[in-house]
Amino acid sequence: MTSWLQDPSLMAAILTTWLPFISFLLIIVFTRNHRRLSGGIAVAAVTGSLAGAVFLLTRHWGAGYPIHYSARWLIAGDVSIPFGFLLDPVSLLMLLLVAAISFLVQVYSFGYMAGDPGFSRYYAFQSLFAWAMMTLSISSAMLQLYVFWELVGLSSYLLIGFWYERFSASQAGKKAFVMTRLGDVAFFIGLLLVLLHLGNVEILEMNSPEAAARIDSGLLTLAALLIFGGIVGKSAQFPLMTWLPDAMEGPTPVSALLHSATMVAAGVYLFARLFPFFNHSPDAMTVFLAIGTVSMLLASTMAMVSRDIKRVWAYSTISQLGFMIMGLAAGSLFAGTFHLTTHAGFKALLFLCSGVWVHLYETNDVYEISRRGGRRLKTPMVCLVIAAAALSGLPPLSGFFSKEAVLGALTGLENPVWLAAGLLGVFLTAYYAFRLIFIILFPRGEVQKEPADHRIGVTGGMSALYWAMGLPLLILAGVTVVLGFLETPLREFLSAGAVTHPYGDHAWLPYISAGLAVLGIGVAWVEFGRRAAPQVGFVERIPLLRELFAQRWYLDHAYRRFVDTVIDGFLSKACTKNEDRVINNSIDGFCDFTLDTGHLLSFLQSGKLRYNLIAMFAALALVALYFLLA
């Protein structure tokens, strides 16, 4: 590896990724009892990482070729495992997203977590997460990426279950950890298949055409499907999708961090990272497209009936991640990556705006927030409307441009069902997003008067905590407004070697998409916004559908039945019988044999001399007889 002191890019990559880890160590070892110092160290470290990410992106903008730094890590026979950094458009863009969202969330947390007894521990875990996610983003080899992939899972478990004294929080953390591990097992097996047939798992090597030629097509499809198992787990896609709504038990800034550009988006990023490798298997890409479509539609229906404001945005995250996978599986690296980029901004904004109400009213119930005067908080209310409009795909906000890119990619497919599903998703997204907006804006009944609360500056005060929570909202709102206009430079930046499907030949598509979004908002207005609105959705009027969507299509019930029947009812009982009949009986039999043998041998040493002499004489006589007869 090049000396990092001689290469500015390598030095920036090392400092960008390792500053949060140094922050983690300092807080855990030295400053855990000093809250403000711990927070200052964490924010300073992530600020340095953000500066490094900006430097790397600007330095290599338009380079047209990847920058690869690599050193030998492990060597076993013909197998070589490297460790290093890969700087290309996809990784540099992801690195910037992670650094920017981590920075804004940590600044916001100064206000949200003020007074929490675990303040220092919180910032230590935030730093650990930032280190793992940034290093994952620019890893040069898949085994290195997998190590930090697992560290991301560990740190997300620590953050989801941060308030571990709550039983629901600890259970949510364990559920997230176990369900994502299920996908990671398949991911690791897929990597081993590739490693055995290629001899290494460097990303550039896996993505090369020569690698696909060296692997049998059936085996390539199998490896791609197994690796995609990790994407299904991390990005909460069907069928491993139910852990993400339960992860809302963590602090709201954690929800914003995990569910915007970082933890759950790591799965979609892995898809983009290995896009050429996956693209060599049309059968695997079709499976990915189906899973993304099903996840997008199922999660949208779940969001239509939920009262929990954070869970609605969690379902929305699952749906939008499925939408990104649809764009990538349709053959457009740009569409999936661009929607990942815009989604990072407006989804973080949705969670952070919601966190203001959750922090003040100590409830996630959107009807309770409305009843207690949530609309009086002007800054989060305006920012929430902007973010929801971007999520719905309304022009000229960023979500409109990225959704049109995905829909444009779907028009290139032979089967029109995929495009129809995408357009249906646009309608459902606009409906459930503005369902929440209208509930908060138009409360039914008398609005409760809340006392001024200095924690968030309800009275308009200029307190430090108010600005700590308010400034990230304003910054993200500005990004949401302007990011879509950067579509052309981002397309040029990401287009090197990528297959893109511009929608210029389908001029009708943006009008259809925007019309469906407006229709969804109109239906939400009729049911939740107008003066005589019952604030009961059309789905909620059908008990069967309401229960089906509220119970998440009974996926958790299916998992529970599987565990009770297969794990507990069959495997556990079989293991118990094996332990009783084979292991325990074998040990008991060996012990009995030892005792019986010892009892017999005890007669050889009775302590009486004449018996010992007789036994010795008999033994010598037998030996002599043996030699005489031989």
XYZ file of C-alpha atoms in Angstrom:
630
model
C 0.000 0.000 0.000
C 1.218 3.484 -0.856
C 2.589 5.485 2.048
C -0.395 7.443 3.319
C 1.799 10.476 3.996
C 2.627 10.708 0.285
C -0.894 10.362 -1.090
C -3.536 12.947 -0.078
C -6.409 10.680 -1.123
C -5.166 7.746 0.928
C -4.502 9.979 3.911
C -8.002 11.451 3.634
C -9.564 7.976 3.375
C -7.735 6.769 6.483
C -8.592 9.838 8.550
C -12.206 9.917 7.351
C -12.867 6.345 8.407
C -10.769 6.166 11.579
C -11.632 9.449 13.288
C -14.997 8.092 14.559
C -13.266 4.954 15.879
C -10.762 7.091 17.793
C -13.729 9.036 19.159
C -15.369 5.778 20.263
C -12.248 4.687 22.131
C -11.756 8.057 23.817
C -15.340 8.198 25.050
C -15.460 4.604 26.278
C -12.085 4.703 28.031
C -11.621 8.297 29.225
C -14.612 10.639 28.977
C -17.621 8.486 29.767
C -18.355 10.506 32.912
C -18.012 13.854 31.107
C -21.141 14.251 29.003
C -20.418 17.475 27.141
C -16.847 16.478 26.421
C -17.989 13.123 25.030
C -20.511 14.782 22.741
C -17.948 17.356 21.624
C -15.383 14.677 20.768
C -17.926 12.665 18.766
C -19.180 15.670 16.794
C -15.634 16.911 16.162
C -14.645 13.478 14.832
C -17.620 13.169 12.497
C -17.046 16.755 11.332
C -13.533 15.734 10.309
C -14.971 12.703 8.521
C -17.444 14.903 6.667
C -14.641 17.227 5.577
C -12.611 14.236 4.385
C -15.580 12.815 2.445
C -16.165 16.174 0.740
C -12.455 16.389 -0.127
C -12.414 12.898 -1.654
C -15.565 13.498 -3.689
C -14.394 16.813 -5.116
C -10.876 15.516 -5.764
C -12.102 12.504 -7.754
C -15.183 14.026 -9.363
C -15.080 13.095 -13.019
C -11.973 10.919 -12.667
C -13.584 8.199 -14.801
C -11.625 5.350 -13.205
C -11.538 3.779 -9.726
C -8.748 4.528 -7.258
C -7.692 1.306 -5.591
C -5.473 1.031 -2.518
C -4.789 -2.511 -1.375
C -2.468 -4.439 0.944
C -2.199 -8.137 1.774
C -4.237 -9.070 4.805
C -4.368 -12.908 4.820
C -2.718 -15.473 2.529
C -3.611 -19.190 2.608
C -2.283 -21.255 -0.297
C -3.726 -19.848 -3.517
C -6.228 -17.707 -1.636
C -5.298 -14.082 -0.992
C -7.459 -11.734 1.089
C -6.615 -8.031 0.751
C -7.487 -5.005 2.876
C -7.770 -1.532 1.426
C -9.933 1.217 -0.021
C -11.788 1.485 -3.311
C -12.670 5.036 -4.343
C -15.109 5.188 -7.234
C -18.319 7.173 -7.870
C -20.613 4.794 -5.979
C -18.405 4.490 -2.896
C -17.517 8.196 -2.745
C -21.177 9.215 -2.952
C -22.147 6.733 -0.230
C -19.274 7.888 1.980
C -20.488 11.483 1.731
C -24.082 10.482 2.518
C -23.067 8.530 5.616
C -20.778 11.291 6.887
C -23.358 14.038 6.271
C -26.296 12.215 7.887
C -24.130 11.110 10.831
C -23.008 14.705 11.373
C -26.548 16.127 11.289
C -27.938 13.389 13.531
C -25.191 13.872 16.116
C -25.787 17.636 16.189
C -29.547 17.065 16.518
C -28.925 14.599 19.338
C -27.444 17.348 21.507
C -30.977 18.621 21.947
C -32.896 15.350 21.793
C -30.698 13.401 24.224
C -30.067 16.284 26.648
C -30.555 15.020 30.174
C -30.378 11.337 29.252
C -28.164 9.445 31.740
C -26.628 7.433 28.888
C -25.521 10.516 26.936
C -21.843 9.536 26.658
C -22.659 5.918 25.891
C -25.013 7.108 23.148
C -22.297 9.138 21.435
C -19.827 6.273 21.773
C -22.228 3.965 19.948
C -22.883 6.652 17.336
C -19.146 6.912 16.699
C -18.789 3.134 16.455
C -21.600 3.024 13.920
C -20.107 5.855 11.844
C -16.700 4.125 11.752
C -18.164 0.785 10.664
C -20.464 2.286 8.035
C -17.838 4.584 6.498
C -15.258 1.815 6.273
C -17.868 -0.491 4.741
C -18.583 2.146 2.101
C -15.051 2.275 0.696
C -13.869 -1.288 1.370
C -11.953 -2.773 -1.528
C -12.738 -6.457 -0.897
C -15.898 -8.286 0.058
C -14.520 -10.046 3.123
C -13.352 -6.702 4.496
C -16.778 -5.283 3.684
C -18.388 -8.258 5.441
C -16.423 -7.620 8.642
C -17.677 -4.052 8.823
C -21.120 -5.180 7.647
C -21.305 -7.222 10.856
C -19.967 -4.333 12.924
C -22.755 -2.177 11.505
C -25.193 -4.846 12.686
C -23.622 -4.860 16.143
C -23.697 -1.087 16.549
C -27.286 -0.896 15.259
C -28.236 -3.517 17.865
C -26.632 -1.376 20.561
C -28.447 1.753 19.350
C -31.865 0.142 18.847
C -31.714 -1.344 22.334
C -30.094 1.781 23.800
C -32.833 2.105 26.430
C -32.291 -1.507 27.443
C -34.224 -1.074 30.693
C -37.359 -1.137 28.538
C -38.312 -4.708 27.732
C -39.700 -3.675 24.327
C -36.414 -1.972 23.394
C -34.259 -4.949 24.342
C -36.603 -7.275 22.449
C -36.497 -5.016 19.379
C -32.704 -4.996 19.430
C -32.560 -8.780 19.656
C -35.141 -9.186 16.902
C -33.185 -6.893 14.584
C -29.938 -8.700 15.371
C -31.341 -12.198 14.817
C -33.301 -11.446 11.627
C -30.432 -9.619 9.963
C -28.100 -12.459 10.907
C -30.326 -14.881 9.007
C -29.625 -12.963 5.833
C -25.959 -12.582 6.699
C -25.483 -16.363 6.897
C -26.634 -16.664 3.282
C -24.444 -13.685 2.370
C -21.356 -15.345 3.848
C -22.027 -18.674 2.098
C -22.353 -16.804 -1.197
C -19.010 -15.096 -0.617
C -17.371 -18.450 0.113
C -18.679 -19.835 -3.187
C -17.160 -16.909 -5.050
C -13.910 -17.177 -3.094
C -13.544 -20.877 -3.877
C -13.998 -20.331 -7.613
C -12.153 -17.035 -8.094
C -9.468 -17.286 -5.420
C -10.228 -13.788 -4.113
C -13.228 -11.548 -3.527
C -11.906 -8.135 -4.443
C -14.779 -6.013 -5.666
C -13.092 -5.011 -8.923
C -12.301 -8.660 -9.619
C -15.860 -9.828 -8.898
C -17.336 -7.119 -11.130
C -15.070 -7.862 -14.081
C -16.426 -9.755 -17.142
C -13.603 -12.288 -16.750
C -14.945 -13.319 -13.331
C -18.350 -14.167 -14.784
C -16.669 -16.220 -17.510
C -14.770 -18.268 -14.907
C -17.896 -19.221 -12.942
C -20.610 -21.542 -14.214
C -23.835 -19.628 -14.913
C -25.872 -21.729 -12.489
C -23.309 -21.297 -9.753
C -23.144 -17.569 -10.478
C -26.910 -17.297 -10.053
C -26.765 -19.262 -6.802
C -23.967 -17.070 -5.423
C -25.859 -13.924 -6.428
C -29.040 -15.121 -4.708
C -27.138 -16.026 -1.534
C -25.370 -12.678 -1.395
C -28.732 -11.001 -1.952
C -29.883 -12.731 1.239
C -27.700 -10.284 3.137
C -29.389 -7.414 1.285
C -32.821 -8.782 2.208
C -31.882 -8.895 5.893
C -30.090 -5.566 6.141
C -32.586 -3.607 4.027
C -35.612 -5.297 5.644
C -37.057 -6.721 2.442
C -39.593 -9.507 2.124
C -39.686 -11.835 3.988
C -37.253 -10.413 6.619
C -39.031 -7.065 6.889
C -40.762 -7.035 10.269
C -37.758 -6.159 12.417
C -37.531 -2.595 11.104
C -40.828 -1.199 12.496
C -40.000 -2.663 15.909
C -36.616 -0.929 15.767
C -38.486 2.343 16.433
C -38.016 1.578 20.133
C -34.636 3.315 19.955
C -34.196 7.102 20.223
C -35.619 8.999 17.249
C -32.183 10.263 16.065
C -31.167 6.603 15.886
C -34.211 5.936 13.714
C -33.170 8.781 11.423
C -29.601 7.489 11.244
C -30.423 3.827 10.680
C -33.361 4.279 8.332
C -32.188 6.983 5.954
C -28.803 6.688 4.238
C -26.965 4.361 6.526
C -27.741 0.998 8.128
C -30.747 -0.215 6.139
C -29.492 1.475 2.988
C -26.314 -0.603 3.261
C -28.190 -3.454 1.568
C -29.116 -1.328 -1.438
C -25.570 0.032 -1.487
C -24.229 -3.538 -1.640
C -26.496 -4.142 -4.638
C -25.046 -1.061 -6.340
C -21.534 -2.018 -5.254
C -21.800 -5.435 -6.946
C -24.127 -4.286 -9.731
C -21.982 -5.653 -12.629
C -21.644 -9.008 -10.839
C -25.404 -9.318 -10.297
C -26.108 -8.104 -13.822
C -24.387 -11.204 -15.225
C -27.350 -13.295 -13.995
C -30.698 -12.275 -15.561
C -32.518 -14.922 -13.515
C -31.189 -13.509 -10.250
C -32.087 -9.966 -11.315
C -35.664 -11.075 -11.957
C -35.866 -12.541 -8.458
C -34.482 -9.295 -7.020
C -37.069 -7.302 -8.963
C -39.896 -9.458 -7.605
C -38.674 -9.174 -4.005
C -38.283 -5.407 -4.265
C -41.761 -5.034 -5.761
C -43.459 -7.203 -3.135
C -41.632 -5.390 -0.328
C -42.605 -1.989 -1.717
C -46.294 -2.834 -1.957
C -46.619 -4.740 1.322
C -44.896 -2.030 3.364
C -47.081 0.652 1.750
C -50.236 -1.149 2.846
C -48.913 -1.470 6.401
C -48.281 2.277 6.562
C -51.894 3.028 5.574
C -53.345 1.940 8.922
C -50.638 2.693 11.487
C -51.122 5.391 14.158
C -47.458 5.412 15.212
C -45.730 8.261 13.373
C -42.289 6.647 13.529
C -43.577 3.278 12.349
C -45.267 4.884 9.366
C -41.904 6.287 8.273
C -40.298 2.895 8.994
C -42.789 1.179 6.689
C -42.079 3.938 4.182
C -38.368 3.160 4.419
C -38.991 -0.511 3.616
C -41.158 0.534 0.684
C -38.614 3.009 -0.713
C -35.766 0.531 -0.324
C -37.849 -1.902 -2.348
C -38.327 0.845 -4.919
C -34.538 1.335 -5.125
C -34.044 -2.404 -5.616
C -36.624 -2.317 -8.400
C -34.604 0.371 -10.179
C -31.349 -1.532 -9.806
C -32.887 -4.879 -10.787
C -34.420 -3.209 -13.853
C -30.859 -2.568 -15.020
C -30.236 1.045 -14.002
C -27.410 1.697 -11.564
C -28.113 5.416 -11.705
C -31.830 5.126 -10.890
C -31.334 3.032 -7.758
C -28.356 5.038 -6.516
C -29.985 8.399 -7.227
C -33.118 7.431 -5.301
C -30.891 6.207 -2.466
C -29.264 9.657 -2.412
C -32.466 11.715 -2.407
C -34.175 9.353 0.034
C -31.347 9.874 2.514
C -32.203 13.554 2.774
C -35.980 13.558 2.977
C -36.283 10.402 5.103
C -33.827 11.733 7.694
C -35.871 14.946 7.659
C -39.124 13.019 8.247
C -37.703 11.217 11.272
C -36.023 14.273 12.796
C -39.188 16.371 12.406
C -41.196 13.608 14.058
C -38.619 13.467 16.826
C -39.459 17.015 17.866
C -43.051 16.003 18.683
C -42.009 12.697 20.234
C -39.515 14.559 22.424
C -42.055 17.170 23.547
C -45.223 15.095 23.927
C -43.575 11.753 24.781
C -45.890 9.847 22.444
C -45.672 8.377 18.950
C -49.439 8.417 18.395
C -50.149 10.831 15.553
C -53.704 11.500 16.772
C -52.378 12.410 20.218
C -49.776 14.707 18.645
C -52.561 16.386 16.687
C -54.819 16.739 19.733
C -52.057 18.380 21.732
C -51.362 21.010 19.089
C -48.515 19.569 17.058
C -49.197 21.986 14.204
C -48.173 24.926 16.411
C -44.515 23.941 15.988
C -43.959 25.784 12.733
C -40.422 24.721 11.827
C -40.926 20.944 12.107
C -44.407 21.229 10.560
C -43.191 23.049 7.446
C -40.162 20.774 7.100
C -42.368 17.698 7.512
C -44.641 18.855 4.673
C -41.604 19.404 2.419
C -40.234 15.953 3.223
C -43.612 14.248 2.728
C -44.040 16.001 -0.628
C -40.599 14.774 -1.701
C -41.448 11.265 -0.524
C -44.656 11.420 -2.560
C -42.758 12.434 -5.693
C -44.150 15.931 -6.159
C -42.175 18.279 -8.414
C -39.844 20.097 -8.122
C -38.589 18.305 -4.989
C -35.798 15.729 -5.064
C -38.045 12.686 -4.699
C -39.830 13.531 -7.949
C -36.657 13.320 -10.028
C -35.348 10.107 -8.462
C -38.726 8.351 -8.638
C -39.037 9.256 -12.294
C -35.598 7.746 -12.870
C -36.730 4.458 -11.310
C -40.019 4.447 -13.212
C -38.100 5.243 -16.396
C -35.959 2.161 -15.797
C -39.099 0.050 -15.322
C -40.455 1.188 -18.696
C -37.528 -0.571 -20.329
C -38.755 -3.975 -19.122
C -40.852 -6.162 -21.390
C -43.452 -6.991 -18.737
C -45.626 -3.920 -17.972
C -46.615 -5.367 -14.589
C -43.474 -3.951 -12.993
C -44.248 -0.416 -14.151
C -47.861 -0.771 -13.035
C -46.672 -1.872 -9.585
C -44.325 1.103 -9.411
C -47.107 3.530 -10.303
C -49.379 1.924 -7.707
C -46.606 2.447 -5.175
C -46.508 6.158 -6.065
C -50.228 6.487 -5.291
C -50.013 4.569 -2.011
C -46.957 6.529 -0.880
C -48.637 9.890 -1.419
C -51.758 8.647 0.366
C -50.136 7.395 3.584
C -47.633 10.279 3.762
C -50.294 13.000 3.588
C -52.645 10.987 5.769
C -50.258 11.804 8.603
C -49.834 15.414 7.499
C -53.596 16.074 7.462
C -54.134 14.353 10.814
C -51.586 16.671 12.449
C -52.737 19.806 10.594
C -56.465 19.327 11.143
C -57.159 17.994 14.651
C -60.671 16.927 15.571
C -62.117 18.284 18.804
C -60.607 20.812 21.149
C -56.847 21.260 20.897
C -55.082 20.949 24.237
C -52.965 23.926 25.273
C -49.477 22.790 26.127
C -47.173 24.823 28.369
C -44.053 26.260 26.802
C -41.191 23.806 26.876
C -37.645 25.103 26.889
C -36.294 21.799 25.600
C -37.324 22.544 22.029
C -37.992 26.260 22.179
C -41.758 26.170 21.677
C -41.894 29.802 22.731
C -39.507 30.764 19.961
C -36.529 31.049 22.267
C -33.015 30.997 20.817
C -31.666 28.353 23.185
C -28.749 26.186 22.134
C -30.856 23.032 22.380
C -33.504 24.559 20.127
C -30.969 25.339 17.425
C -29.268 21.959 17.863
C -32.537 20.331 16.817
C -33.730 23.057 14.433
C -30.684 23.640 12.239
C -30.439 20.039 10.935
C -34.109 20.294 9.910
C -33.480 23.467 7.914
C -30.360 22.045 6.271
C -32.116 18.819 5.259
C -35.122 20.770 3.989
C -32.809 22.828 1.775
C -31.115 19.677 0.479
C -34.508 18.135 -0.268
C -35.494 21.174 -2.324
C -32.336 21.491 -4.434
C -30.928 17.965 -4.729
C -33.207 16.929 -7.578
C -31.766 19.636 -9.826
C -28.386 17.897 -9.605
C -29.700 14.884 -11.526
C -27.679 15.572 -14.671
C -24.256 15.985 -12.987
C -24.944 12.984 -10.779
C -25.922 10.932 -13.821
C -22.657 11.878 -15.515
C -20.719 11.135 -12.335
C -22.255 7.675 -11.912
C -22.555 6.730 -15.584
C -19.050 5.360 -16.132
C -19.627 1.731 -17.048
C -23.248 1.795 -15.876
C -26.373 0.809 -17.755
C -28.926 3.614 -17.547
C -32.413 3.968 -18.919
C -33.335 7.627 -19.382
C -37.057 8.161 -19.746
C -36.877 10.660 -22.598
C -38.860 8.313 -24.870
C -41.717 8.248 -22.337
C -42.632 11.900 -21.994
C -46.014 10.907 -20.563
C -44.474 9.138 -17.563
C -43.771 12.167 -15.315
C -47.338 13.415 -15.838
C -48.848 10.034 -14.959
C -46.628 9.690 -11.902
C -47.289 13.216 -10.631
C -50.998 12.780 -11.326
C -51.136 9.613 -9.251
C -49.294 11.365 -6.411
C -51.804 14.227 -6.521
C -54.645 11.684 -6.593
C -53.253 9.983 -3.487
C -53.025 13.337 -1.714
C -56.564 14.157 -2.820
C -57.948 10.919 -1.391
C -56.078 11.586 1.865
C -57.566 15.121 1.931
C -61.102 13.822 1.497
C -60.677 11.303 4.301
C -58.474 13.242 6.742
C -58.178 16.904 5.748
C -61.500 18.517 4.888
C -63.710 19.944 7.602
C -66.211 17.086 7.575
C -63.571 14.385 7.117
C -64.107 11.341 9.361
C -60.338 10.785 9.616
C -60.871 7.111 8.893
C -59.264 5.720 5.745
C -61.019 3.627 3.147
C -58.913 0.626 4.155
C -59.757 1.117 7.832
C -63.462 0.812 7.012
C -62.901 -2.793 5.918
C -62.174 -4.780 9.111
C -60.550 -7.676 7.282
C -58.078 -5.472 5.408
C -57.467 -3.242 8.409
C -56.522 -6.233 10.535
C -54.445 -7.777 7.755
C -52.397 -4.615 7.249
C -52.148 -3.815 10.970
C -50.837 -7.335 11.641
C -48.218 -6.885 8.878
C -49.820 -9.524 6.692
C -49.359 -11.917 9.638
C -45.689 -12.357 8.855
C -44.732 -12.314 12.541
C -47.461 -14.869 13.230
C -45.976 -17.100 10.525
C -42.528 -16.769 12.100
C -43.994 -17.587 15.515
C -45.762 -20.638 14.130
C -42.567 -21.767 12.392
C -40.555 -21.394 15.600
C -43.187 -23.196 17.698
C -43.676 -26.009 15.194
C -40.270 -26.563 13.600
C -37.749 -25.173 16.089
C -39.432 -25.877 19.415
C -41.796 -28.648 18.340
C -39.398 -30.710 16.239
C -35.742 -29.681 16.413
C -35.689 -28.878 20.131
C -37.510 -32.100 21.027
C -35.248 -34.114 18.743
C -32.175 -32.551 20.346
C -33.596 -33.222 23.814
C -34.224 -36.876 22.979
C -30.742 -37.165 21.469
C -29.255 -35.669 24.615
C -31.217 -37.994 26.894
C -30.875 -41.206 24.911
C -27.472 -40.854 23.243
C -25.322 -38.352 25.102
C -26.588 -38.835 28.659
C -26.974 -42.635 28.301
C -23.489 -42.904 26.784
C -21.967 -40.942 29.649
C -23.962 -42.904 32.211
C -22.910 -46.187 30.585
C -19.254 -45.161 30.553
C -19.468 -44.169 34.220
C -21.110 -47.492 35.138
C -18.417 -49.356 33.199
C -15.714 -47.439 35.042
C -17.279 -48.198 38.423
C -17.749 -51.906 37.640
C -14.187 -52.226 36.313
C -12.835 -50.509 39.379
C -14.852 -52.832 41.598
C -13.408 -55.916 39.874
C -9.865 -54.585 39.913
C -10.177 -53.824 43.606
C -9.961 -57.547 44.313
C -6.385 -57.504 42.952
C -5.328 -55.240 45.799
C -7.029 -56.437 48.957
C -4.280 -55.383 51.366
C -3.629 -58.994 52.452
C -0.120 -60.231 51.601
C -0.973 -63.903 51.061
C -3.685 -63.027 48.529
C -1.227 -60.811 46.672
C 1.405 -63.621 46.605
C -1.185 -66.091 45.310
C -2.258 -63.666 42.532
C 1.399 -63.057 41.574
C 2.182 -66.792 41.532
C -0.908 -67.470 39.378
C 0.109 -64.778 36.891
C 3.668 -66.134 36.620
C 2.319 -69.641 36.187
C 0.079 -68.560 33.328
C 2.967 -66.780 31.604
C 5.227 -69.837 31.961
C 2.469 -72.106 30.648
C 2.013 -69.844 27.627
C 5.708 -70.068 26.676
C 5.846 -73.835 27.242
C 2.862 -74.464 24.987
C 4.164 -72.074 22.307
